[in-house]
Structures are given as C-alpha cells and as structure tokens.
Phi, psi and omega in degrees: 000151173231135176243089186241150170238078188279128181220305192273125181302323183295332177295315181292318183294327182286316187261336186241340187088161184302313185293307181294324178301316177299319179297315182296322178299319177296318185292323188245351172092159175262124182244186184301156187253003183266051170210173181249140179234138173226140174232137182222139173284150177285173177294164182302326181290341186252358188292343174280348187243323185248130176288309181184169170251156176214151179221121173253110185261130178057056183306141179236009182256148183276337178200174176213156181257130178253126178250151182298138174210001177081011184256158172246135181241147165258127182239122177253124179247132176239125183210122178057035179084354179255152181230154177217131180243126181230151172251124179256128180273180177299150177246153181254353178202170178301139180222122178266118187246134181290147176244161177256124182299140176072006176274162176252136180237126179239132185226151171243120180253113181276151174290153181307129179085350186265353178295341182300337180280346187234343185236132184285332180284144173295146181301329180294338178281347185251354186303131177060029178207178172224152182223150175304136186282336190310311186267002184248342181283142176271001180221169182256131178284351179052229184257033182306322182300327181287345181259004188297336179263001183263163182286344185258016184298322179288325176296324178294319177297318176304312183297317181298313183288323178295318179296323178297315182290333175291324182281323181236094184299129181293141178261124180289154179219147176294344175300325178297322177293322179295314180300316180298319180293320177298317181292319179295330180272005184057033175085009184263355178297139182281156177297323180298316178296322180294320178296324178296317179297323180287341177065029175224178179295158180301318181295316180294318178301311183297323179293313181293321180299313182295321177298323187276322184259332179103346179222166181290159178298323179297314180293319179299320178298319178296321180293316179298317179295317177301317181291326176293318178298318180296324178295317180293321180295320185277341187242356179226171177255019181296140176299148181301322181297322180290319178299317179300317181294314182296331182261010172081013173289151180299322177191182181297325179297322178297315178297317180298321179298317180289325176301312180297325179297320184266337187234345185071014174225165180272163174304322180297318178291324180296319181294000000 
C-alpha cells in the first residue's frame, strides 16, 4: 500500500527522477496543494528493507486513493496533540481511504516481503485491512510523533530501524529471490519458474509467498506488470497495443481489464 499526497514536481524529480515521478503521479493522483509533502530514501543499511519514508504535513485532503503494490506501510497520524499508529497491509484493488483535515501523516513503506523483519503479524493477516501498530511492531517508535515537525524525523526513523536490525539480525529467504526475479521480469515470470527458484514444491512456495507478501505470487506478478505498463504509458509514446504485447498481455483488451481492476480507469484515461 502507498499513502501519498503527491503534489510538487520537484519532490518527484529529486527522489524518483522525471520518468518515475510522472509515473507515480499517475499511480496516486494529483491532490490539493495547500499542504507540505516530504519523501526521503532510507539509509544505505536499510535500502534492502525500506522503500522510502514519507511525510504529509498539515493535510488538506478529505481522502486518498491506494493502489496495489505489494507493500506494507506503517502510518503515524498526529492530530491535536494525539497520535495513532496503524499498519496497512497489501491491497488487491484500489481503495479510497478518508483523511483527517489538518492532521500530519508520517509513513514507513516497506519493500514487498520485507515487513516480516519489523512486524510480527504475517503479511497475509493484514491484506486489505489495517491494524493498530502497538502490539504488532517488533520495535518501539519511541517519541517519533514528537519529532514529526522537525527536520530530523527521517533520521530518527533510520536510527530506530537500524538499531532494531542490529539487535535482531534479518534472516534471508528465497522468497526475496523470487520477488526480485518477478520484478526483473516485469511480472512475466511463471509461477513454475518461481517455485524452482524457491527450491520447494509449488504448493509450499505459494503458501509461503502469500504469508510473506500478503497476496499470491500470481497477483503480485500482475501488479508488477501493471505498474510496468503504467510506467511505459506515462513516459513513452508507445501505442497501447505494443505495450500490451511487450509485457505479455494476451491483447490490449486484457491490459485494459487489469488496469480497470487496479485503478478503476482505462489505460487511455490513465495516459
């Protein structure tokens, strides 16, 4: 899941580059501009685990749209001196979630499959829902909420997560190799090939993948392919039919069907 309030082009260009920034704007939408947004990459020690941090300061939007990406997020909300911490699991379709005006939102977005190092619940237990973070986190957020308005809030998150990994060394899994292969193939890798990489039976592989990522390997592959297609649509002038062919869709209609499934709009509307 992603909880973004994307507005300023310079934010995307700085952290994502022109092409990816344009893609992200398409994926998450353009919202009101009377709030502040910050996005930060994690420290070098955390880049295998954390996609990025984000902060929406003084939010002015009534809701936001979450599109599937296979990620688990920790979301901290501060409003009127009170705070609330939630863990949002992977989503299987677009979900419009209400926001509270004038609140501050701080988030940690884990890479697919990597929340297992920081969250005690299996990713499959969090899919399409959110749960209070207090009893599920393997680490303490300490006084992070009090730093939400300071310039060092992302450094504080780095320190908290780095200290956690020093204390509890992460255990590698072949699922990480499978996820990497699916991403490198733009979602076209077969389930059979993924099971071979996992070195277990297809049934065992599928069970562990869903527990770790929150969704099936087949669905995750579809999401990766959809996101690759969206990147090509937003950053190139390639015809939709050609993009569909290059990414292994049966035809343009097949690609359009998956777009509507994940975004509620067609590729043409998306472009």
